[in-house]
Tab-separated table of C-alpha atoms in Angstrom:
chain	number	residue	atom	x	y	z
A	1	UNK	CA	1.329	37.791	-9.006
A	2	UNK	CA	0.973	40.189	-6.102
A	3	UNK	CA	3.492	43.042	-6.159
A	4	UNK	CA	5.255	44.136	-2.992
A	5	UNK	CA	4.037	47.591	-2.026
A	6	UNK	CA	5.498	47.870	1.485
A	7	UNK	CA	7.408	45.861	4.051
A	8	UNK	CA	4.312	44.040	5.228
A	9	UNK	CA	3.299	40.962	3.244
A	10	UNK	CA	-0.311	39.876	2.915
A	11	UNK	CA	0.395	36.145	3.108
A	12	UNK	CA	-3.147	35.099	2.209
A	13	UNK	CA	-3.120	37.203	-0.912
A	14	UNK	CA	0.387	36.035	-1.779
A	15	UNK	CA	-0.385	32.312	-1.567
A	16	UNK	CA	-3.936	32.491	-2.939
A	17	UNK	CA	-4.887	29.165	-1.355
A	18	UNK	CA	-8.198	27.482	-2.072
A	19	UNK	CA	-10.383	26.719	0.973
A	20	UNK	CA	-9.173	23.104	0.947
A	21	UNK	CA	-5.518	24.156	0.690
A	22	UNK	CA	-6.088	26.577	3.552
A	23	UNK	CA	-7.565	23.691	5.567
A	24	UNK	CA	-4.437	21.647	4.872
A	25	UNK	CA	-2.274	24.620	5.841
A	26	UNK	CA	-4.015	24.860	9.197
A	27	UNK	CA	-3.563	21.114	9.727
A	28	UNK	CA	0.201	21.507	9.339
A	29	UNK	CA	0.146	23.900	12.298
A	30	UNK	CA	-1.524	21.271	14.492
A	31	UNK	CA	0.100	18.023	13.317
A	32	UNK	CA	3.661	16.976	12.577
A	33	UNK	CA	2.873	14.551	9.745
A	34	UNK	CA	0.226	15.729	7.294
A	35	UNK	CA	-0.821	13.988	4.081
A	36	UNK	CA	-2.662	16.092	1.522
A	37	UNK	CA	-4.107	14.272	-1.442
A	38	UNK	CA	-6.361	11.577	-2.721
A	39	UNK	CA	-7.640	12.567	-6.152
A	40	UNK	CA	-6.350	14.212	-9.305
A	41	UNK	CA	-6.606	17.953	-9.748
A	42	UNK	CA	-6.566	18.932	-6.086
A	43	UNK	CA	-3.688	21.402	-6.407
A	44	UNK	CA	-1.290	19.340	-4.302
A	45	UNK	CA	2.029	20.361	-5.882
A	46	UNK	CA	1.111	24.035	-5.798
A	47	UNK	CA	0.197	23.678	-2.138
A	48	UNK	CA	3.574	22.173	-1.237
A	49	UNK	CA	5.569	24.949	-2.919
A	50	UNK	CA	3.618	27.793	-1.403
A	51	UNK	CA	3.191	26.211	2.012
A	52	UNK	CA	6.978	25.930	2.314
A	53	UNK	CA	7.413	29.566	1.301
A	54	UNK	CA	4.733	30.552	3.778
A	55	UNK	CA	6.434	28.573	6.554
A	56	UNK	CA	9.817	30.199	5.879
A	57	UNK	CA	8.222	33.620	6.323
A	58	UNK	CA	6.613	32.424	9.566
A	59	UNK	CA	9.944	31.077	10.809
A	60	UNK	CA	11.569	34.458	10.138
A	61	UNK	CA	8.781	36.144	12.077
A	62	UNK	CA	9.611	33.852	15.033
A	63	UNK	CA	13.279	34.792	14.846
A	64	UNK	CA	14.580	31.768	12.893
A	65	UNK	CA	16.754	32.965	10.028
A	66	UNK	CA	18.422	31.121	7.137
A	67	UNK	CA	16.248	28.064	7.721
A	68	UNK	CA	16.324	25.271	5.130
A	69	UNK	CA	13.221	23.312	4.121
A	70	UNK	CA	13.196	20.535	1.529
A	71	UNK	CA	10.787	19.739	-1.294
A	72	UNK	CA	11.412	16.281	-2.709
A	73	UNK	CA	10.271	14.266	-5.728
A	74	UNK	CA	11.131	10.670	-6.601
A	75	UNK	CA	13.577	11.658	-9.356
A	76	UNK	CA	14.933	14.726	-11.149
A	77	UNK	CA	12.607	14.649	-14.205
A	78	UNK	CA	9.592	14.654	-11.882
A	79	UNK	CA	11.123	17.436	-9.786
A	80	UNK	CA	11.756	19.529	-12.898
A	81	UNK	CA	8.294	19.039	-14.366
A	82	UNK	CA	6.294	19.488	-11.174
A	83	UNK	CA	8.259	22.216	-9.423
A	84	UNK	CA	11.408	23.703	-10.933
A	85	UNK	CA	9.684	24.758	-14.130
A	86	UNK	CA	7.006	26.543	-12.087
A	87	UNK	CA	8.587	27.848	-8.907
A	88	UNK	CA	11.056	30.174	-10.618
A	89	UNK	CA	8.181	31.922	-12.374
A	90	UNK	CA	5.552	31.687	-9.624
A	91	UNK	CA	7.583	33.107	-6.759
A	92	UNK	CA	7.910	36.911	-7.035
A	93	UNK	CA	11.413	38.261	-7.632
A	94	UNK	CA	11.091	40.794	-4.812
A	95	UNK	CA	10.832	38.005	-2.201
A	96	UNK	CA	13.767	35.862	-3.298
A	97	UNK	CA	15.781	34.314	-6.103
A	98	UNK	CA	15.946	30.870	-7.680
A	99	UNK	CA	19.459	29.470	-8.172
A	100	UNK	CA	19.465	27.064	-11.108
A	101	UNK	CA	22.894	25.674	-10.153
A	102	UNK	CA	21.954	24.181	-6.800
A	103	UNK	CA	18.161	24.246	-7.309
A	104	UNK	CA	17.496	26.397	-4.265
A	105	UNK	CA	15.051	29.238	-3.903
A	106	UNK	CA	16.560	31.688	-1.408
A	107	UNK	CA	14.497	34.378	0.294
A	108	UNK	CA	16.001	37.824	0.578
A	109	UNK	CA	17.557	38.622	3.956
A	110	UNK	CA	14.817	41.097	4.853
A	111	UNK	CA	12.428	38.116	4.719
A	112	UNK	CA	14.639	35.793	6.743
A	113	UNK	CA	17.003	34.347	4.141
A	114	UNK	CA	15.262	30.957	4.256
A	115	UNK	CA	15.934	28.324	1.604
A	116	UNK	CA	13.609	25.964	-0.240
A	117	UNK	CA	15.894	23.139	-1.380
A	118	UNK	CA	14.389	21.308	-4.364
A	119	UNK	CA	15.742	17.767	-4.273
A	120	UNK	CA	15.129	14.264	-5.673
A	121	UNK	CA	15.083	10.873	-3.986
A	122	UNK	CA	16.943	8.703	-6.480
A	123	UNK	CA	19.540	8.037	-3.752
A	124	UNK	CA	18.254	9.121	-0.366
A	125	UNK	CA	21.558	8.333	1.359
A	126	UNK	CA	23.129	11.493	-0.101
A	127	UNK	CA	21.179	13.478	2.506
A	128	UNK	CA	22.902	11.671	5.372
A	129	UNK	CA	24.355	14.923	6.746
A	130	UNK	CA	21.484	17.227	5.814
A	131	UNK	CA	19.018	18.938	8.138
A	132	UNK	CA	15.614	20.340	7.251
A	133	UNK	CA	13.097	22.191	9.398
A	134	UNK	CA	10.345	20.931	7.090
A	135	UNK	CA	10.370	18.056	4.620
A	136	UNK	CA	7.717	17.897	1.907
A	137	UNK	CA	7.459	14.959	-0.499
A	138	UNK	CA	5.405	15.222	-3.665
A	139	UNK	CA	3.750	11.950	-4.757
A	140	UNK	CA	4.732	10.205	-1.547
A	141	UNK	CA	3.394	6.835	-2.740
A	142	UNK	CA	6.108	6.666	-5.384
A	143	UNK	CA	8.507	5.867	-2.542
A	144	UNK	CA	8.957	2.864	-0.276
A	145	UNK	CA	8.554	3.267	3.464
A	146	UNK	CA	12.288	3.133	4.152
A	147	UNK	CA	12.631	6.455	2.282
A	148	UNK	CA	10.157	8.035	4.695
A	149	UNK	CA	11.931	6.416	7.638
A	150	UNK	CA	15.271	7.838	6.520
A	151	UNK	CA	13.917	11.334	5.840
A	152	UNK	CA	12.541	11.482	9.374
A	153	UNK	CA	16.121	11.296	10.653
A	154	UNK	CA	16.937	14.460	8.665
A	155	UNK	CA	13.939	16.316	10.081
A	156	UNK	CA	15.501	18.668	12.630
A	157	UNK	CA	16.590	22.277	13.074
A	158	UNK	CA	18.397	23.961	15.969
A	159	UNK	CA	15.944	25.525	18.399
A	160	UNK	CA	12.818	24.161	16.711
A	161	UNK	CA	10.698	21.732	18.681
A	162	UNK	CA	8.150	21.047	15.967
A	163	UNK	CA	9.747	20.116	12.619
A	164	UNK	CA	7.118	19.104	10.085
A	165	UNK	CA	6.643	16.456	7.414
A	166	UNK	CA	4.136	17.091	4.606
A	167	UNK	CA	3.234	14.538	1.957
A	168	UNK	CA	1.125	15.016	-1.150
A	169	UNK	CA	0.004	12.119	-3.290
A	170	UNK	CA	-2.590	10.226	-5.277
A	171	UNK	CA	-3.480	6.618	-4.411
A	172	UNK	CA	-1.394	3.963	-6.117
A	173	UNK	CA	2.253	3.235	-6.881
A	174	UNK	CA	4.768	1.187	-4.939
A	175	UNK	CA	4.224	2.998	-1.636
A	176	UNK	CA	0.427	2.832	-1.657
A	177	UNK	CA	0.163	0.210	1.095
A	178	UNK	CA	2.348	1.836	3.732
A	179	UNK	CA	0.976	5.335	3.111
A	180	UNK	CA	-2.597	4.075	3.350
A	181	UNK	CA	-1.779	2.132	6.492
A	182	UNK	CA	-0.321	5.144	8.326
A	183	UNK	CA	-2.544	8.022	7.198
A	184	UNK	CA	-5.807	6.451	6.047
A	185	UNK	CA	-6.141	3.363	8.269
A	186	UNK	CA	-4.297	4.945	11.233
A	187	UNK	CA	-2.243	1.827	11.854
A	188	UNK	CA	1.373	2.258	12.888
A	189	UNK	CA	4.295	0.099	13.979
A	190	UNK	CA	4.304	-0.557	17.719
A	191	UNK	CA	7.429	1.575	18.125
A	192	UNK	CA	5.812	4.698	16.629
A	193	UNK	CA	5.793	7.449	19.289
A	194	UNK	CA	3.795	10.047	17.353
A	195	UNK	CA	0.723	8.098	16.266
A	196	UNK	CA	-1.565	11.013	17.100
A	197	UNK	CA	0.465	13.357	14.860
A	198	UNK	CA	-0.499	11.729	11.538
A	199	UNK	CA	-3.342	13.578	9.813
A	200	UNK	CA	-4.964	13.221	6.384
A	201	UNK	CA	-6.633	15.945	4.323
A	202	UNK	CA	-8.457	14.661	1.249
A	203	UNK	CA	-8.012	16.749	-1.896
A	204	UNK	CA	-10.428	16.368	-4.796
A	205	UNK	CA	-10.742	18.045	-8.157
A	206	UNK	CA	-14.088	19.521	-7.130
A	207	UNK	CA	-12.286	21.370	-4.306
A	208	UNK	CA	-10.100	23.259	-6.784
A	209	UNK	CA	-11.916	26.344	-8.133
A	210	UNK	CA	-9.059	26.998	-10.570
A	211	UNK	CA	-10.029	23.961	-12.649
A	212	UNK	CA	-12.586	24.438	-15.391
A	213	UNK	CA	-15.940	22.783	-14.890
A	214	UNK	CA	-15.327	20.683	-18.001
A	215	UNK	CA	-12.313	19.017	-16.356
A	216	UNK	CA	-14.522	17.857	-13.528
A	217	UNK	CA	-17.798	17.236	-15.287
A	218	UNK	CA	-16.667	15.927	-18.676
A	219	UNK	CA	-13.282	14.331	-18.105
A	220	UNK	CA	-13.136	12.818	-14.636
A	221	UNK	CA	-16.847	12.243	-14.086
A	222	UNK	CA	-17.107	10.424	-17.427
A	223	UNK	CA	-14.501	7.799	-16.575
A	224	UNK	CA	-15.480	4.159	-15.961
A	225	UNK	CA	-16.663	3.601	-12.391
A	226	UNK	CA	-13.422	2.302	-10.867
A	227	UNK	CA	-11.194	4.986	-12.374
A	228	UNK	CA	-13.753	7.629	-11.516
A	229	UNK	CA	-13.708	6.569	-7.870
A	230	UNK	CA	-9.923	6.719	-7.841
A	231	UNK	CA	-9.290	9.910	-9.818
A	232	UNK	CA	-12.353	11.881	-8.818
A	233	UNK	CA	-13.094	10.702	-5.289
A	234	UNK	CA	-9.617	9.678	-4.176
A	235	UNK	CA	-10.717	6.153	-3.268
A	236	UNK	CA	-7.718	4.402	-1.674
A	237	UNK	CA	-9.064	0.926	-2.516
A	238	UNK	CA	-9.166	1.642	-6.269
A	239	UNK	CA	-6.404	3.419	-8.146
A	240	UNK	CA	-4.530	3.713	-11.427
A	241	UNK	CA	-1.987	0.927	-11.899
A	242	UNK	CA	-3.741	-1.425	-9.482
A	243	UNK	CA	-2.917	-5.031	-10.322
A	244	UNK	CA	-5.979	-6.756	-8.878
A	245	UNK	CA	-8.700	-4.515	-10.259
A	246	UNK	CA	-11.225	-7.225	-9.353
A	247	UNK	CA	-10.735	-6.457	-5.676
A	248	UNK	CA	-13.897	-5.529	-3.832
A	249	UNK	CA	-13.920	-5.749	-0.059
A	250	UNK	CA	-17.654	-6.366	0.035
A	251	UNK	CA	-17.272	-9.333	-2.327
A	252	UNK	CA	-14.016	-10.886	-1.125
A	253	UNK	CA	-13.983	-10.342	2.644
A	254	UNK	CA	-16.322	-12.284	4.932
A	255	UNK	CA	-16.869	-12.746	8.638
A	256	UNK	CA	-15.251	-15.898	10.089
A	257	UNK	CA	-17.372	-19.023	10.351
A	258	UNK	CA	-16.677	-22.570	11.468
A	259	UNK	CA	-14.941	-24.514	8.702
A	260	UNK	CA	-16.719	-27.884	8.278
A	261	UNK	CA	-14.512	-30.801	9.277
A	262	UNK	CA	-15.116	-32.425	5.888
A	263	UNK	CA	-13.578	-29.572	3.866
A	264	UNK	CA	-10.036	-30.107	2.601
A	265	UNK	CA	-7.454	-27.871	4.266
A	266	UNK	CA	-4.112	-26.584	3.023
A	267	UNK	CA	-1.266	-24.241	3.955
A	268	UNK	CA	0.891	-22.040	1.777
A	269	UNK	CA	4.060	-20.246	2.900
A	270	UNK	CA	6.273	-17.512	1.488
A	271	UNK	CA	9.401	-17.991	3.588
A	272	UNK	CA	11.906	-15.337	4.564
A	273	UNK	CA	14.709	-14.867	7.035
A	274	UNK	CA	14.843	-12.532	10.015
A	275	UNK	CA	14.903	-9.296	8.017
A	276	UNK	CA	12.091	-10.170	5.643
A	277	UNK	CA	8.415	-11.025	6.019
A	278	UNK	CA	7.244	-14.624	6.266
A	279	UNK	CA	3.653	-15.043	5.140
A	280	UNK	CA	1.624	-18.194	5.814
A	281	UNK	CA	-2.074	-18.596	5.211
A	282	UNK	CA	-4.427	-21.473	5.876
A	283	UNK	CA	-6.909	-22.385	3.125
A	284	UNK	CA	-10.061	-24.478	2.966
A	285	UNK	CA	-11.769	-25.844	-0.142
A	286	UNK	CA	-15.545	-26.256	-0.132
A	287	UNK	CA	-17.661	-28.659	-2.170
A	288	UNK	CA	-17.934	-26.220	-5.102
A	289	UNK	CA	-14.161	-25.508	-5.366
A	290	UNK	CA	-14.484	-22.181	-3.582
A	291	UNK	CA	-11.384	-21.217	-1.589
A	292	UNK	CA	-11.652	-19.811	1.932
A	293	UNK	CA	-8.627	-18.102	3.526
A	294	UNK	CA	-9.250	-18.641	7.223
A	295	UNK	CA	-6.027	-17.931	9.152
A	296	UNK	CA	-2.736	-16.083	8.764
A	297	UNK	CA	0.751	-15.826	10.184
A	298	UNK	CA	2.462	-12.692	8.867
A	299	UNK	CA	5.572	-11.524	10.675
A	300	UNK	CA	9.158	-10.309	10.471
A	301	UNK	CA	12.027	-10.069	12.956
A	302	UNK	CA	11.950	-13.812	13.648
A	303	UNK	CA	14.312	-16.597	12.629
A	304	UNK	CA	13.121	-19.457	10.436
A	305	UNK	CA	12.792	-21.885	13.348
A	306	UNK	CA	10.639	-19.353	15.251
A	307	UNK	CA	8.314	-18.941	12.266
A	308	UNK	CA	8.077	-22.727	11.975
A	309	UNK	CA	7.242	-23.092	15.668
A	310	UNK	CA	4.525	-20.470	15.420
A	311	UNK	CA	2.984	-22.069	12.317
A	312	UNK	CA	3.076	-25.508	13.971
A	313	UNK	CA	1.337	-24.140	17.067
A	314	UNK	CA	-1.335	-22.422	14.982
A	315	UNK	CA	-1.916	-25.687	13.084
A	316	UNK	CA	-2.506	-27.947	16.076
A	317	UNK	CA	-5.474	-30.279	15.757
A	318	UNK	CA	-5.797	-29.915	11.978
A	319	UNK	CA	-4.850	-32.140	9.057
A	320	UNK	CA	-3.810	-30.786	5.675
A	321	UNK	CA	-3.845	-32.254	2.213
A	322	UNK	CA	-0.461	-30.601	1.711
A	323	UNK	CA	1.611	-27.459	2.336
A	324	UNK	CA	3.003	-25.558	-0.628
A	325	UNK	CA	6.031	-23.278	-0.305
A	326	UNK	CA	8.301	-21.015	-2.315
A	327	UNK	CA	10.683	-23.298	-4.263
A	328	UNK	CA	13.660	-21.353	-2.850
A	329	UNK	CA	12.989	-23.041	0.512
A	330	UNK	CA	14.743	-26.120	-0.864
A	331	UNK	CA	17.929	-24.254	-1.794
A	332	UNK	CA	21.068	-24.400	0.350
A	333	UNK	CA	22.427	-21.095	-0.934
A	334	UNK	CA	23.759	-19.013	1.940
A	335	UNK	CA	22.519	-21.371	4.652
A	336	UNK	CA	23.933	-24.413	6.437
A	337	UNK	CA	20.611	-26.149	5.924
A	338	UNK	CA	17.591	-25.388	3.790
A	339	UNK	CA	14.456	-23.707	5.057
A	340	UNK	CA	12.677	-26.962	4.231
A	341	UNK	CA	14.978	-28.850	6.607
A	342	UNK	CA	14.561	-26.246	9.358
A	343	UNK	CA	10.774	-26.339	9.090
A	344	UNK	CA	10.739	-30.151	9.023
A	345	UNK	CA	12.811	-30.237	12.216
A	346	UNK	CA	10.201	-28.057	13.859
A	347	UNK	CA	7.214	-30.104	12.794
A	348	UNK	CA	6.085	-28.316	9.628
A	349	UNK	CA	6.327	-30.512	6.541
A	350	UNK	CA	6.733	-28.595	3.283
A	351	UNK	CA	5.250	-30.875	0.639
A	352	UNK	CA	5.055	-29.047	-2.690
A	353	UNK	CA	7.416	-26.563	-4.362
A	354	UNK	CA	5.788	-23.502	-5.877
A	355	UNK	CA	5.585	-23.168	-9.635
A	356	UNK	CA	8.144	-20.868	-11.242
A	357	UNK	CA	5.600	-19.710	-13.818
A	358	UNK	CA	4.585	-16.369	-12.301
A	359	UNK	CA	2.309	-15.151	-15.086
A	360	UNK	CA	0.262	-18.341	-15.190
A	361	UNK	CA	-0.007	-18.100	-11.422
A	362	UNK	CA	-1.267	-14.536	-11.486
A	363	UNK	CA	-3.788	-15.506	-14.149
A	364	UNK	CA	-5.083	-18.166	-11.756
A	365	UNK	CA	-5.392	-15.626	-8.935
A	366	UNK	CA	-7.311	-13.285	-11.234
A	367	UNK	CA	-9.734	-16.078	-12.085
A	368	UNK	CA	-10.424	-16.875	-8.439
A	369	UNK	CA	-10.952	-13.200	-7.612
A	370	UNK	CA	-13.173	-12.476	-10.628
A	371	UNK	CA	-16.865	-11.828	-9.987
A	372	UNK	CA	-19.980	-10.395	-11.595
A	373	UNK	CA	-23.185	-9.013	-10.155
A	374	UNK	CA	-24.718	-12.482	-10.442
A	375	UNK	CA	-21.662	-14.681	-9.800
A	376	UNK	CA	-19.656	-14.324	-6.579
A	377	UNK	CA	-15.844	-14.756	-6.566
A	378	UNK	CA	-14.387	-18.168	-5.826
A	379	UNK	CA	-11.997	-16.629	-3.287
A	380	UNK	CA	-13.240	-15.516	0.127
A	381	UNK	CA	-11.029	-14.141	2.898
A	382	UNK	CA	-11.896	-14.059	6.604
A	383	UNK	CA	-11.675	-10.475	7.872
A	384	UNK	CA	-9.140	-11.646	10.472
A	385	UNK	CA	-6.507	-11.980	7.713
A	386	UNK	CA	-5.720	-8.288	7.931
A	387	UNK	CA	-2.382	-8.369	6.119
A	388	UNK	CA	-3.647	-10.211	3.061
A	389	UNK	CA	-6.633	-7.870	2.907
A	390	UNK	CA	-4.391	-4.798	3.020
A	391	UNK	CA	-1.636	-5.889	0.671
A	392	UNK	CA	-3.566	-7.619	-2.134
A	393	UNK	CA	-5.420	-4.507	-3.377
A	394	UNK	CA	-2.300	-2.345	-2.946
A	395	UNK	CA	-0.168	-4.216	-5.489
A	396	UNK	CA	0.580	-2.519	-8.804
A	397	UNK	CA	1.703	-3.581	-12.279
A	398	UNK	CA	5.411	-3.955	-12.984
A	399	UNK	CA	6.747	-1.129	-15.145
A	400	UNK	CA	8.959	-3.539	-17.115
A	401	UNK	CA	6.373	-6.314	-17.481
A	402	UNK	CA	2.783	-5.074	-17.081
A	403	UNK	CA	1.504	-8.660	-16.844
A	404	UNK	CA	3.467	-9.162	-13.638
A	405	UNK	CA	3.287	-7.627	-10.163
A	406	UNK	CA	5.763	-4.937	-9.174
A	407	UNK	CA	7.951	-6.902	-6.751
A	408	UNK	CA	8.943	-3.706	-4.927
A	409	UNK	CA	5.517	-3.821	-3.312
A	410	UNK	CA	4.496	-5.929	-0.318
A	411	UNK	CA	3.726	-9.074	-2.298
A	412	UNK	CA	4.363	-11.828	0.270
A	413	UNK	CA	0.712	-12.787	0.885
A	414	UNK	CA	-0.064	-12.521	-2.828
A	415	UNK	CA	2.875	-14.771	-3.678
A	416	UNK	CA	1.811	-17.604	-1.399
A	417	UNK	CA	-1.804	-17.233	-2.545
A	418	UNK	CA	-0.451	-17.700	-6.063
A	419	UNK	CA	1.619	-20.726	-4.983
A	420	UNK	CA	-1.442	-22.393	-3.513
A	421	UNK	CA	-4.009	-21.664	-6.223
A	422	UNK	CA	-1.648	-23.028	-8.873
A	423	UNK	CA	-1.679	-26.422	-7.151
A	424	UNK	CA	-5.454	-26.895	-7.009
A	425	UNK	CA	-6.220	-27.966	-10.560
A	426	UNK	CA	-8.625	-30.884	-10.059
A	427	UNK	CA	-8.674	-30.724	-6.258
A	428	UNK	CA	-12.223	-30.776	-4.955
A	429	UNK	CA	-13.689	-31.504	-1.561
A	430	UNK	CA	-16.172	-34.386	-2.015
A	431	UNK	CA	-19.630	-33.836	-0.640
A	432	UNK	CA	-20.528	-36.065	2.317
A	433	UNK	CA	-22.759	-38.987	1.491
A	434	UNK	CA	-26.392	-38.739	2.379
A	435	UNK	CA	-27.916	-41.640	4.360
A	436	UNK	CA	-29.625	-42.837	1.161
A	437	UNK	CA	-26.308	-42.861	-0.731
A	438	UNK	CA	-24.609	-44.777	2.053
A	439	UNK	CA	-27.337	-47.454	1.872
A	440	UNK	CA	-27.038	-47.653	-1.928
A	441	UNK	CA	-23.293	-48.185	-1.639
A	442	UNK	CA	-23.878	-50.889	0.942
A	443	UNK	CA	-26.371	-52.589	-1.349
A	444	UNK	CA	-24.774	-52.112	-4.773
A	445	UNK	CA	-21.124	-51.153	-4.291
A	446	UNK	CA	-19.004	-48.013	-4.671
A	447	UNK	CA	-20.324	-47.015	-8.117
A	448	UNK	CA	-23.784	-46.496	-6.699
A	449	UNK	CA	-22.839	-43.316	-4.786
A	450	UNK	CA	-23.288	-41.338	-8.012
A	451	UNK	CA	-26.872	-42.537	-8.369
A	452	UNK	CA	-29.581	-40.160	-7.251
A	453	UNK	CA	-31.860	-42.202	-4.912
A	454	UNK	CA	-34.911	-40.427	-6.345
A	455	UNK	CA	-34.126	-41.984	-9.748
A	456	UNK	CA	-34.673	-45.501	-8.384
């Protein structure tokens, strides 16, 4: 570690950033919400520690003293392993001191007296009265979006107009979908006022010169294709822990086309109240038992009757074999009337209760999504169903039951897909009769429709 030789600090020499880390550091100067990550081995945790130290020195140079910045992990064991065990040895003693009681690294007063507060997110509400000039979260995808939303309220410091948020993460985990949506896909809630302040810097193992060539060439590059794309390239559509590893946008997503009037049609609904998400998708079944997802209603902030009205309006002019729904829609718990009764009053008949056998249902979904280079999947999704397309590949395995989906993720569209596919069994759209078959039936009766006219 660089020794202090005079009062002037060579910050570049002190931090020893790689070119990619330096690029991320510059991005933090320009944007308020920066995500650094993507693949394994990119030096993300190191970057967070040293970027915060670097920023405290810059704050002191601007006249801001005793500033507090926060470095967060999802829980204490992760915080200890990733940061506490390293920071107290990495940071030079001449610049500050680590306090093992409150887990703060405090710069000496001649360098501004700033504080790096190492904290965990097991209960984010304990920071209700805290203020941070910068908040950095390591492995951001291990957290749900409401954690990010809450931390933003703690992001302030007297006199500073540009508090910063820095995330570092690999693809995957429970927060994969919302992180990808905001930083990778650049899609934000309508109320977001700083859409142009979200910026992503991809970190890859190949960008880290401190890793041995064998780590890159022998370990990561030798992984099976999907894991290699996730770990080596930082592919946000493929990642460790992904539940639907069959997912392939090129195979499963298609451009909309006119659904033939002879195909059977269905609806499936995962119902929620005002504060949850109600997911409804419209399905068609072709002559070969392939399923086409052709329409979606996916919304929150509406009451049950409003969802029902919207679904009824979107269904006008169509006939359905049936509509399947979460079995809880028939329960009166906590409501004066059931969701089923509310929907019926508003013109949406809920015909079939969903199966309670989750694992069998997920097995069915896997089978419909499965494909090979010579056999396409039996599930196709119109590209207009943006929420199903985003949330299906983002789901991860449950930690307590690896055969199940982690229900902390955004599983509403997946749930009602499961409800529907479990009901199909022997359902099949019959092929229309050819003119020759119609004449045979007229001549010989109903059994003749199975006769090939060329055999006569």
